[in-house]
Coordinates of C-alpha atoms and ligand atoms in Angstrom, one line a residue:
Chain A
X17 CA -145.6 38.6 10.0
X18 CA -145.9 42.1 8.5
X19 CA -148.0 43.4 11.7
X20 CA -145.7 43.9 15.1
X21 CA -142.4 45.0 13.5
X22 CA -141.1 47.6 16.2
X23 CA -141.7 45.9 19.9
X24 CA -141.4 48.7 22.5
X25 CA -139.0 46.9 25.5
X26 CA -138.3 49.0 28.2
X27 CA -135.4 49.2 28.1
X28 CA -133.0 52.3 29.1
X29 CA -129.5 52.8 29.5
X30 CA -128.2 52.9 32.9
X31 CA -125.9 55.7 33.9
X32 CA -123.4 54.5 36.2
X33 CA -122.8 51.5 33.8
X34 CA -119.8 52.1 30.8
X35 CA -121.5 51.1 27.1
X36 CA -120.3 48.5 25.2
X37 CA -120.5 48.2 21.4
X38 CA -122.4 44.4 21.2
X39 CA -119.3 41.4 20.1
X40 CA -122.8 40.2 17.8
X41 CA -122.5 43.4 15.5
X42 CA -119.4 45.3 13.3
X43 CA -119.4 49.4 13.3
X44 CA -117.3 49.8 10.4
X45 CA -116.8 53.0 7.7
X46 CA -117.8 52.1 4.1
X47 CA -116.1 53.8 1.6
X48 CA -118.1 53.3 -1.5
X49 CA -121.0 54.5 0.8
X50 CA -118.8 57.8 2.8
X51 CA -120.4 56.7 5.9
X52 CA -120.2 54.3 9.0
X53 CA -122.7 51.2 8.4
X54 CA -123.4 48.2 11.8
X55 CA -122.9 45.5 10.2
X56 CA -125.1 42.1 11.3
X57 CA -126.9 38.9 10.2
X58 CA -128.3 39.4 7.1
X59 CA -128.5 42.9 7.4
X60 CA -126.9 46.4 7.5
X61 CA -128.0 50.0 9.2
X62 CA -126.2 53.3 7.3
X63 CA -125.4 55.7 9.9
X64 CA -125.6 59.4 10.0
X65 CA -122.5 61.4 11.2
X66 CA -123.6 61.9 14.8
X67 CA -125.1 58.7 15.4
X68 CA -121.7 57.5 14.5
X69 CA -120.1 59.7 16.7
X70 CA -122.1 58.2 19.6
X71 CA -121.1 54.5 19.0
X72 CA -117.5 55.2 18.3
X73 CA -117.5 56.4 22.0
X74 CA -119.4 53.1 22.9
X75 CA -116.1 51.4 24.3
X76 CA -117.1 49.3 27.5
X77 CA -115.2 52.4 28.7
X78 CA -117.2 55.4 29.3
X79 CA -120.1 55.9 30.7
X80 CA -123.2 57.9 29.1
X81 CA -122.2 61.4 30.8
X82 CA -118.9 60.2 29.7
X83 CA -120.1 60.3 25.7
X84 CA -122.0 63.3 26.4
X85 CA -119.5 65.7 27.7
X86 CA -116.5 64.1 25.3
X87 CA -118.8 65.0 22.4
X88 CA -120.0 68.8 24.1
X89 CA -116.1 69.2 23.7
X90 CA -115.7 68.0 20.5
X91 CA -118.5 69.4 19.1
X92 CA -118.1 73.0 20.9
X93 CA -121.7 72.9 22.2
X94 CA -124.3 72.0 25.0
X95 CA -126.9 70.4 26.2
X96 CA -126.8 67.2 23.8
X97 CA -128.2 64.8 26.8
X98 CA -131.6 64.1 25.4
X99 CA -130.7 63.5 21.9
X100 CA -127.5 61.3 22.7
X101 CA -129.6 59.6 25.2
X102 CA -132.5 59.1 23.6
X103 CA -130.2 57.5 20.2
X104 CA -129.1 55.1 22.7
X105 CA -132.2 54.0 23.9
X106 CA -133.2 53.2 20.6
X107 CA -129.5 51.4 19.9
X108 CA -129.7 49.2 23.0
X109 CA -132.8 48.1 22.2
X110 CA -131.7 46.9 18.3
X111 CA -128.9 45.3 20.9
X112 CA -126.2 47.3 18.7
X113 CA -124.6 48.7 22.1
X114 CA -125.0 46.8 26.0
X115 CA -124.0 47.8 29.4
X116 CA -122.9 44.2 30.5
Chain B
X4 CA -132.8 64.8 -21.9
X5 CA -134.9 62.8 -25.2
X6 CA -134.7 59.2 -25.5
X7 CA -132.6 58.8 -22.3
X8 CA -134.3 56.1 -20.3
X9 CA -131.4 54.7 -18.9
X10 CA -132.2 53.4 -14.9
X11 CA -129.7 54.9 -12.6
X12 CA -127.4 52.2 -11.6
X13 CA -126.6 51.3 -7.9
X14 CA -123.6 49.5 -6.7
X15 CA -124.4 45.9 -5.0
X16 CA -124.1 45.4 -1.6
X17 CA -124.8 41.9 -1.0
X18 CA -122.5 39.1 -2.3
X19 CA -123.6 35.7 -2.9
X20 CA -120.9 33.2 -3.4
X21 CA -122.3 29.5 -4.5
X22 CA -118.6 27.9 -4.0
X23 CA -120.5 24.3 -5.2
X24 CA -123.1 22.5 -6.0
X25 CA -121.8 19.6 -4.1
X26 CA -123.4 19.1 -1.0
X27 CA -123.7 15.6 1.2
X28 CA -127.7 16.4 1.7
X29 CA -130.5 15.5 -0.5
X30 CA -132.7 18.5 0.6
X31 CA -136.3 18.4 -1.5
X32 CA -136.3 21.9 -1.0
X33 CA -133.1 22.9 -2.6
X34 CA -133.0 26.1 -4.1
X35 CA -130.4 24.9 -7.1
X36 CA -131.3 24.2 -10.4
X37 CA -132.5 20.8 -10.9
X38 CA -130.1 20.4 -13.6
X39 CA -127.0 21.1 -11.6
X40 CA -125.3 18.4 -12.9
X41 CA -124.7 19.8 -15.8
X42 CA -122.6 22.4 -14.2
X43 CA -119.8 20.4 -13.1
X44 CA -117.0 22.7 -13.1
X45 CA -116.0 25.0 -10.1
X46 CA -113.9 28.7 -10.1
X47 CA -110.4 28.5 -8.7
X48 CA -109.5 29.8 -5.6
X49 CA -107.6 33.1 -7.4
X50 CA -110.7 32.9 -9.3
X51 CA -112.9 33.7 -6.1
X52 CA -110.7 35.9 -4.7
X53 CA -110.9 38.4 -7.6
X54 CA -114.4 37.9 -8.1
X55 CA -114.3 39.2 -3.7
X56 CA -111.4 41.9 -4.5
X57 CA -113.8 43.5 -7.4
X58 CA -117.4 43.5 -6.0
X59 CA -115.6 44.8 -2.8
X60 CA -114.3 47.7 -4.4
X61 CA -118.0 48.4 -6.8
X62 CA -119.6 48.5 -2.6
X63 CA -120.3 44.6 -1.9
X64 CA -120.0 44.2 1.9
X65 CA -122.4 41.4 3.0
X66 CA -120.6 38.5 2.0
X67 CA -122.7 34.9 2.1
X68 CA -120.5 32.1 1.2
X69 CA -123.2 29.1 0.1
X70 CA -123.5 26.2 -1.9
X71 CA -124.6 23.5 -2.3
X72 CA -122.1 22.4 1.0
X73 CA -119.4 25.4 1.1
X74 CA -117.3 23.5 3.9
X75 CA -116.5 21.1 1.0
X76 CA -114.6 23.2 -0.5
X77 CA -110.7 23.0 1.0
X78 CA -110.1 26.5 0.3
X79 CA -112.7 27.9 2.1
X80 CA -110.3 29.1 5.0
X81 CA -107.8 31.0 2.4
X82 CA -111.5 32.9 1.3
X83 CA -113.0 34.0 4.1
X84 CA -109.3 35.5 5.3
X85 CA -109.4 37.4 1.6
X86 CA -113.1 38.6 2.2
X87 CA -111.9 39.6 6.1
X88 CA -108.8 41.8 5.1
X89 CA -111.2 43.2 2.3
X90 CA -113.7 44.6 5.0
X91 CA -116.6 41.6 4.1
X92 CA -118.7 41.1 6.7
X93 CA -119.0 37.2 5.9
X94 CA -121.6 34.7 6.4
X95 CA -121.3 30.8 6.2
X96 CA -124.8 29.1 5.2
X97 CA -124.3 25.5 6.1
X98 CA -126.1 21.9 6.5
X99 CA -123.4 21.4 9.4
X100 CA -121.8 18.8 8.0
X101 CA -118.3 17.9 7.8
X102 CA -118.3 20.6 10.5
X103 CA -116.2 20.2 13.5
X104 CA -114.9 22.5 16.4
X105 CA -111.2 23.3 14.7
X106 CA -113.1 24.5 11.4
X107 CA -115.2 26.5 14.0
X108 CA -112.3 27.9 15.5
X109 CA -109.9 28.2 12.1
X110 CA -112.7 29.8 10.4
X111 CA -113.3 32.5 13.1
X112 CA -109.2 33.1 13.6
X113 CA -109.6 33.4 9.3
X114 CA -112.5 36.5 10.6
X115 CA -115.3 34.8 9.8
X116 CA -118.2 36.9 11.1
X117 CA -121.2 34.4 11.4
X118 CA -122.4 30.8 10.8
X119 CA -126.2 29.9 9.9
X120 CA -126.9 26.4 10.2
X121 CA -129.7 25.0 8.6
X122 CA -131.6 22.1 10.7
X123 CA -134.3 20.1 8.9
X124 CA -137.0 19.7 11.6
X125 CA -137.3 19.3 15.1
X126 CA -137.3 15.5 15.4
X127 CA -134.1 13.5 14.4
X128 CA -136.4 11.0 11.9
X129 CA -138.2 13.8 10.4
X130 CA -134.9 16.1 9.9
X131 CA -132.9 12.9 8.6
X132 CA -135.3 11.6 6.2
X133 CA -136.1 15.6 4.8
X134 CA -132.3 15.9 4.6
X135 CA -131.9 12.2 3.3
X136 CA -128.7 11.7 5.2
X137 CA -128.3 11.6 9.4
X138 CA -127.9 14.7 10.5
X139 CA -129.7 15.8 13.4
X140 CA -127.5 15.4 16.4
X141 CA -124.9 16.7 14.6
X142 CA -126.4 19.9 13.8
X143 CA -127.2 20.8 17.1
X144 CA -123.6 19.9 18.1
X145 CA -122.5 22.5 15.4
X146 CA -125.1 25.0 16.4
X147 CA -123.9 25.5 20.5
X148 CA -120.5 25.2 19.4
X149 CA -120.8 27.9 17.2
X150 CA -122.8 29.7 19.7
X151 CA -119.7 28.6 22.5
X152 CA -117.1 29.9 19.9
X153 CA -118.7 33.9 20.2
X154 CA -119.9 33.7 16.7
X155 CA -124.1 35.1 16.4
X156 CA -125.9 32.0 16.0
X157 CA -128.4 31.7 12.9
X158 CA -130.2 28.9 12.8
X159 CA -132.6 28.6 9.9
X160 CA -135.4 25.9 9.4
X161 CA -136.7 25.9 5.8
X162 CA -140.6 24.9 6.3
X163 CA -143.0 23.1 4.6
X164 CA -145.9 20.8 4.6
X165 CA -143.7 17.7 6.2
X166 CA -142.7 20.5 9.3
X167 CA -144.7 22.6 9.4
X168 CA -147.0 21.6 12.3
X169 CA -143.5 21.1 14.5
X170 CA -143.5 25.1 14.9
X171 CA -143.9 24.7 18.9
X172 CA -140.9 21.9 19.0
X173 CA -139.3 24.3 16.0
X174 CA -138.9 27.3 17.8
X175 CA -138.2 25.4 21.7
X176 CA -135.0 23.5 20.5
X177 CA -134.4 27.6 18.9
X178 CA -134.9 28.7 22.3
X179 CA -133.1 26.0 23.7
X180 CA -130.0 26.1 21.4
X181 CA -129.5 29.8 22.0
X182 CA -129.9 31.3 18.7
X183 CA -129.7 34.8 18.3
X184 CA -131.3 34.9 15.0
X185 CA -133.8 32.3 13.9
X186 CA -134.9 32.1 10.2
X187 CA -138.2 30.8 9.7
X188 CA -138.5 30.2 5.8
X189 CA -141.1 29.3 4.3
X190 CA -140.2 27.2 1.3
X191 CA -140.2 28.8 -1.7
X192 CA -141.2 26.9 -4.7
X193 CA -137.9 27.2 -7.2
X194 CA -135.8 24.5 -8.0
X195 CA -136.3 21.1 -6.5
X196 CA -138.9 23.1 -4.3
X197 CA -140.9 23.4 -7.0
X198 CA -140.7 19.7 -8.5
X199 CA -142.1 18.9 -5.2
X200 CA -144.5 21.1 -4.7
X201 CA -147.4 18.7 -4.4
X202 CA -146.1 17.2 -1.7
X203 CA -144.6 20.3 0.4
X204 CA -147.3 23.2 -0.1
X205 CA -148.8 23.9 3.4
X206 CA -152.5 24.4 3.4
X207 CA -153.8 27.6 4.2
X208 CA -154.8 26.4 7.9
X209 CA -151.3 25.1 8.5
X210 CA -149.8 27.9 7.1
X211 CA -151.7 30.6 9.3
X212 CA -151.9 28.2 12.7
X213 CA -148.2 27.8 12.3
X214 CA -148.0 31.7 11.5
X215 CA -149.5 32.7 14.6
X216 CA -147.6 30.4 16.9
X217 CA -144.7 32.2 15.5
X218 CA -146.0 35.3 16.1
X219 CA -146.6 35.0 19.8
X220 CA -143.1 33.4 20.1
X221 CA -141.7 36.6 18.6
X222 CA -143.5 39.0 21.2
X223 CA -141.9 36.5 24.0
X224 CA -138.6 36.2 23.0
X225 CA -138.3 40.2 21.3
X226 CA -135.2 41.8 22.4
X227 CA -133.5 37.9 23.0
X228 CA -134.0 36.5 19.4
X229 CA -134.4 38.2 16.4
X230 CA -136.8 36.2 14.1
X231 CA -136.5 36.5 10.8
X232 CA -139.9 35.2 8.4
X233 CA -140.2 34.7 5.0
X234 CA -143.6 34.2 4.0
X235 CA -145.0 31.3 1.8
X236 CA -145.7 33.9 -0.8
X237 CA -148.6 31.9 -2.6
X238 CA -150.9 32.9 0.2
X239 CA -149.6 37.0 0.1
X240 CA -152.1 38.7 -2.4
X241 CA -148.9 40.9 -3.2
X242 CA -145.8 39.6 -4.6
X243 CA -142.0 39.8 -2.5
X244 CA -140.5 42.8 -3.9
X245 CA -138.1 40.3 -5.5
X246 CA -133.9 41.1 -4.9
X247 CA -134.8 44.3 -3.8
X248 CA -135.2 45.7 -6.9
X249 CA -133.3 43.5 -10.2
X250 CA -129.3 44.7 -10.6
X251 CA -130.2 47.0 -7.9
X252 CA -128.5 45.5 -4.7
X253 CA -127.5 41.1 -5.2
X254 CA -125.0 39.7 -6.8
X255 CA -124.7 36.2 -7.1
X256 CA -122.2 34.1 -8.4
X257 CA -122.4 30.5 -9.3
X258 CA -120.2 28.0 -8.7
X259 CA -119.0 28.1 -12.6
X260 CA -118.4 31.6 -12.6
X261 CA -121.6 32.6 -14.2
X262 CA -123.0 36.1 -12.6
X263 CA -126.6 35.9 -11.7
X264 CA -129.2 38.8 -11.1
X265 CA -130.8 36.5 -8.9
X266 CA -129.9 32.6 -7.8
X267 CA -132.9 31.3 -10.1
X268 CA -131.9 33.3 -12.9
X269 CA -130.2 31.1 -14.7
X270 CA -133.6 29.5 -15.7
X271 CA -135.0 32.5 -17.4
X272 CA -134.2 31.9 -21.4
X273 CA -132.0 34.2 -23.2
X274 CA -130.7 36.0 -20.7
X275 CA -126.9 35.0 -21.8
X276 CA -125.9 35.2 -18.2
X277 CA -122.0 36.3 -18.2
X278 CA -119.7 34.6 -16.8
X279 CA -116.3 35.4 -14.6
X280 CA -114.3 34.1 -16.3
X281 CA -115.0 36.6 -19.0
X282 CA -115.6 39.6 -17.7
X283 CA -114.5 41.7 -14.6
X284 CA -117.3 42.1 -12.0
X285 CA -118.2 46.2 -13.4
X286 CA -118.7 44.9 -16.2
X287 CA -121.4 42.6 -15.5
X288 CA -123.1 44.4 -13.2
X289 CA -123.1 47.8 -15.0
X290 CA -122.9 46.5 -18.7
X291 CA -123.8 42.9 -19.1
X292 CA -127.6 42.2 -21.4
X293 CA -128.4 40.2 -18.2
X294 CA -128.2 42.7 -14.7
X295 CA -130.2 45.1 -17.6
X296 CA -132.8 42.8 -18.5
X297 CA -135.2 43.9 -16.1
X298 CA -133.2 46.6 -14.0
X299 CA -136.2 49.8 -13.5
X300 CA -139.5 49.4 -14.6
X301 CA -139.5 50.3 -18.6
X302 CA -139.7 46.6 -19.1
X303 CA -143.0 45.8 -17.9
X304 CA -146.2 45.1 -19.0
X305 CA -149.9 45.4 -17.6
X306 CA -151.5 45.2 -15.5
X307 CA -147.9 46.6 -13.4
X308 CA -146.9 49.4 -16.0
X309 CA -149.8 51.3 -14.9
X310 CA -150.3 50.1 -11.5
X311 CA -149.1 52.7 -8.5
X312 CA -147.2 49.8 -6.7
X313 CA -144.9 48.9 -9.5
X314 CA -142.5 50.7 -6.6
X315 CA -142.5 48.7 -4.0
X316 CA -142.6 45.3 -5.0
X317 CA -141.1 45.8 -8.9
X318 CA -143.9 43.7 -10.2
X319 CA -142.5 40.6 -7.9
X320 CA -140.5 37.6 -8.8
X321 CA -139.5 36.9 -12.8
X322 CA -138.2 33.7 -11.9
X323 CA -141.7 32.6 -10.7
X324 CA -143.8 34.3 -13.6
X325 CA -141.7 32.5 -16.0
X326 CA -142.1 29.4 -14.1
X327 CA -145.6 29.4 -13.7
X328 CA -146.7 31.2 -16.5
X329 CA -143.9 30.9 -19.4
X330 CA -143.7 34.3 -19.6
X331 CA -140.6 36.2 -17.9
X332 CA -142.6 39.3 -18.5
X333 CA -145.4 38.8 -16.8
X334 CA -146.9 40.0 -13.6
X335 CA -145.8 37.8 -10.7
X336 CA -149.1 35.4 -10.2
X337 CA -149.0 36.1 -6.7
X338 CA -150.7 39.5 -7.2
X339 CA -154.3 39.3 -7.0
X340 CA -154.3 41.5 -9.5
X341 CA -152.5 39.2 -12.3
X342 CA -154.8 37.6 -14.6
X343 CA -152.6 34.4 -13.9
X344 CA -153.5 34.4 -10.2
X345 CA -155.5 31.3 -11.0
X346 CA -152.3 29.2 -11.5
X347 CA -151.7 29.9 -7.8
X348 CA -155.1 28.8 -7.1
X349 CA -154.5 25.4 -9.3
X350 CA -151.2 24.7 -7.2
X351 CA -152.8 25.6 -3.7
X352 CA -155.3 23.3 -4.9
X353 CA -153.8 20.2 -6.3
X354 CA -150.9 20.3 -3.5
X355 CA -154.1 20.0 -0.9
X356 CA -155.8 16.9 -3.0
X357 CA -152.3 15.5 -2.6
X358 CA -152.0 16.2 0.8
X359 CA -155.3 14.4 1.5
X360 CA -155.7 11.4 -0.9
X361 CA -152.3 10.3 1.2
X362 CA -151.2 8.2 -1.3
X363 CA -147.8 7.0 -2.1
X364 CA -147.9 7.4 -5.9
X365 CA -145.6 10.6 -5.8
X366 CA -142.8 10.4 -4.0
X367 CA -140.5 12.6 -3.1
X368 CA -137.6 13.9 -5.3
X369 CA -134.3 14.3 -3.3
X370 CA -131.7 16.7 -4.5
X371 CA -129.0 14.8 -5.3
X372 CA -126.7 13.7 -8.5
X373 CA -128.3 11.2 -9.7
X374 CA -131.6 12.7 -10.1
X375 CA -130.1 16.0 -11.4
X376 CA -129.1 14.2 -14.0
X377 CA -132.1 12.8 -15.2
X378 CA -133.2 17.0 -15.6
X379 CA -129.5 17.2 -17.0
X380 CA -130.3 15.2 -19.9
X381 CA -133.6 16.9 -20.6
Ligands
SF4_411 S1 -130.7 23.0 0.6 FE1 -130.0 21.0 1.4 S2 -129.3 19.9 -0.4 FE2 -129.5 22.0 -1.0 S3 -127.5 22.8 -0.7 FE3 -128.6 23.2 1.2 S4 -128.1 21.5 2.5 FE4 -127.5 20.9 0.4
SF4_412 S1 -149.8 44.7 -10.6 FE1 -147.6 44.4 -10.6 S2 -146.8 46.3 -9.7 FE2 -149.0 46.2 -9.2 S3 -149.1 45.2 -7.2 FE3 -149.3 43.6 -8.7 S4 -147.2 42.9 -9.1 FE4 -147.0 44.8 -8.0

């Protein structure tokens, strides 16, 4: 089934509604690697710094203007909204994160 | 840098652990050798937790604890606590049975991370006579309380020419179970697979009706179930890129101890396949004859040494070029462009005269002791 490998959902993250890192999946650093991996049936995603940034702050606690002003502060810059929410577009839809 | 040809070695990553051959099912299909029986003895428990503790540190962190039947193993607990507190993300690939809800829950307390149940077909006759023991109801017992227990669900359904046409029924008791992932595999033909072959090759017209029923379930269920297909790779005109590449990313260790490139390898002659017991898991992986047998591509002959895809797909499967045409070296026959494609024709061919002269005369060979050691002895 090599021909429909990426299905575009709609699917979009909801801002009043705190993120949740999915129960199904394991964020986890890999030191042989130097970098976070998500873990999950019979397969594994390498992370880049700032994506792993993202999830770490993907706690059922905070919402997504919650993650994008913690990491403005941390990160001593601005206007990170469309990149951060745009990653977790992409990261509800490979079910790594939900809002439920 | 003259004469330096030496392939840049990678660390694994993904950890096969074949705790035993022994397993309560007769499965046609099996994947393990058909001489099994003549590997009778198993790796201690400190054993396996040293061979965990060393591929760990080399990188290893998708664990799949597999058999033959790994629940039969008593110490199966103590291991997936030792591949938990190592960082493993750990897998159990079971038939289901001896399973029962306290295992379910003592293996997930031990941080077991997932359980993929295999279930024959989607009929009780057809999945008890395929596994040649009754196991149906019990497997989808297992599967929703695995499900119930927070564990993802796997289920896999091995297919082949006795199943195949159940793909609707397949993939509604899926649906119906709750599976997060779903592994559709097409059978392929190693092992007691391909003793049978006759008898479970699809035709084309299954293969590709059964195909696209799969396909349209995908679209429905996308973002719900993640399906996972493996392809019946004798009607690709381009070979799997076999184990990712060989000595490049699997590790597999057989119940005995001996280290495999691959879980067929221990077919291909000369190989001298090391074992555990002798050395540590560094240096098999990065020294042994066997992980640098065919590790890059300076091994291979034409037509792949000059052909512009030798990249992607490593010249396919060695296991199945020395199966079908006695040479290890060979181009995989599944590429159209192997002058051994043929061979793939011939066993399309003959499994389809099987298939309709419906006769009895070959029956088929179930995986278990008694005929392994019939291929023992030969
Ligand atoms: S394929 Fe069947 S017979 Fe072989 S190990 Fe698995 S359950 Fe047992
Ligand atoms: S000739 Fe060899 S390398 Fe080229 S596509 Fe076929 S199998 Fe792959």
């Amino acid at each position: 089934m090599k021909h429909s490998q990426n299905q575009i959902l709609n699917m979009t993250i909801t801002p009043d509604q705190p993120i949740k890192f999915s129960p199904l999946h394991r964020l986890q650093w890999e030191e042989a690697q130097q970098k976070y991996v998500i873990l999950y049936p019979e397969g594994m995603v390498e992370l880049n710094q700032s994506s792993a940034e993202i999830l770490k702050l993907c706690d059922s606690t905070r919402t997504l203007a919650q993650i994008v002003s913690e990491l403005e502060q941390k990160f001593d810059t601005t206007g990170l909204t469309n990149d951060i929410t745009a990653f977790l577009g992409v990261a509800l839809q490979n079910g790594w994160i939900n809002q439920n | 840098m003259a004469g330096s040809t030496k392939t840049n070695i990678t660390p694994p990553r993904w950890l096969l652990a074949e705790l035993t051959y022994s397993c309560p099912l007769q499965c046609p299909y099996c994947s393990n050798p058909i001489d099994y029986a003549n590997y009778q003895s198993e790796l201690s428990t400190e054993d396996w937790k040293r061979v965990l503790t060393e591929a760990r540190k080399m990188g290893a962190v998708q664990l799949g604890f597999s058999g033959g039947e790994p629940l039969t193993r008593k110490d199966l607990p103590e291991l997936v606590k030792h591949a938990r507190d190592l960082g493993y993300y750990s897998n159990l690939i079971t038939s289901g049975y001896g399973m029962t809800e306290e295992k379910i829950l003592q293996l997930k307390e031990a941080g077991l991370d997932h359980i993929q149940v295999s279930i024959q077909a989607s009929t009780q006759e057809l999945n008890d006579h395929i596994a040649g023991t009754a196991s149906f109801e019990h497997k989808k017992t297992v599967a929703r309380l695995v499900k119930k227990h927070g564990y993802p669900m796997v289920l896999c359904v091995v297919l082949h020419r006795e199943n195949i046409h159940q793909m609707p029924e397949i993939l509604a008791m899926a649906e119906e179970l709750g599976a997060d992932y779903l592994e559709l595999a097409n059978t392929q033909y190693y092992g007691w697979a391909h003793i049978n072959r006759d008898l479970l090759l699809p035709t084309q017209e299954q293969f590709e009706q059964a195909e696209q029923i799969a396909q349209a379930f995908k679209e429905k269920v996308a973002g719900k179930m993640k399906i996972y297909y493996v392809v019946p790779d004798y009607y690709e005109d381009r070979p799997k890129a076999c184990m990712n590449g060989w000595g490049t990313t699997f590790l597999t260790i057989a119940p005995d101890g001996v280290a495999l490139p691959c879980h067929s390898a221990r077919e291909l002659p000369g190989l001298d396949c090391p074992n555990v017991n002798d050395y540590s898991i560094s240096e098999i992986w990065n020294g042994s004859k066997a992980f640098n047998f065919f590790r890059g591509l300076e091994w291979m002959k034409e037509p792949c040494r000059s052909c512009d895809e030798k990249e992607k797909d490593f010249g396919g499967c060695r296991c199945q070029a020395y199966l079908l045409t006695g040479d290890m070296y060979n181009t995989d026959p599944v590429c159209s462009k192997s002058p051994d494609r043929h061979r793939i024709q011939q066993a399309i061919t003959s499994a389809k005269t099987c298939a309709s002269s419906n006769s009895q005369e070959k029956p088929l060979i179930f995986r278990n002791s008694k005929n392994s050691r019939i291929f023992a002895k030969n």
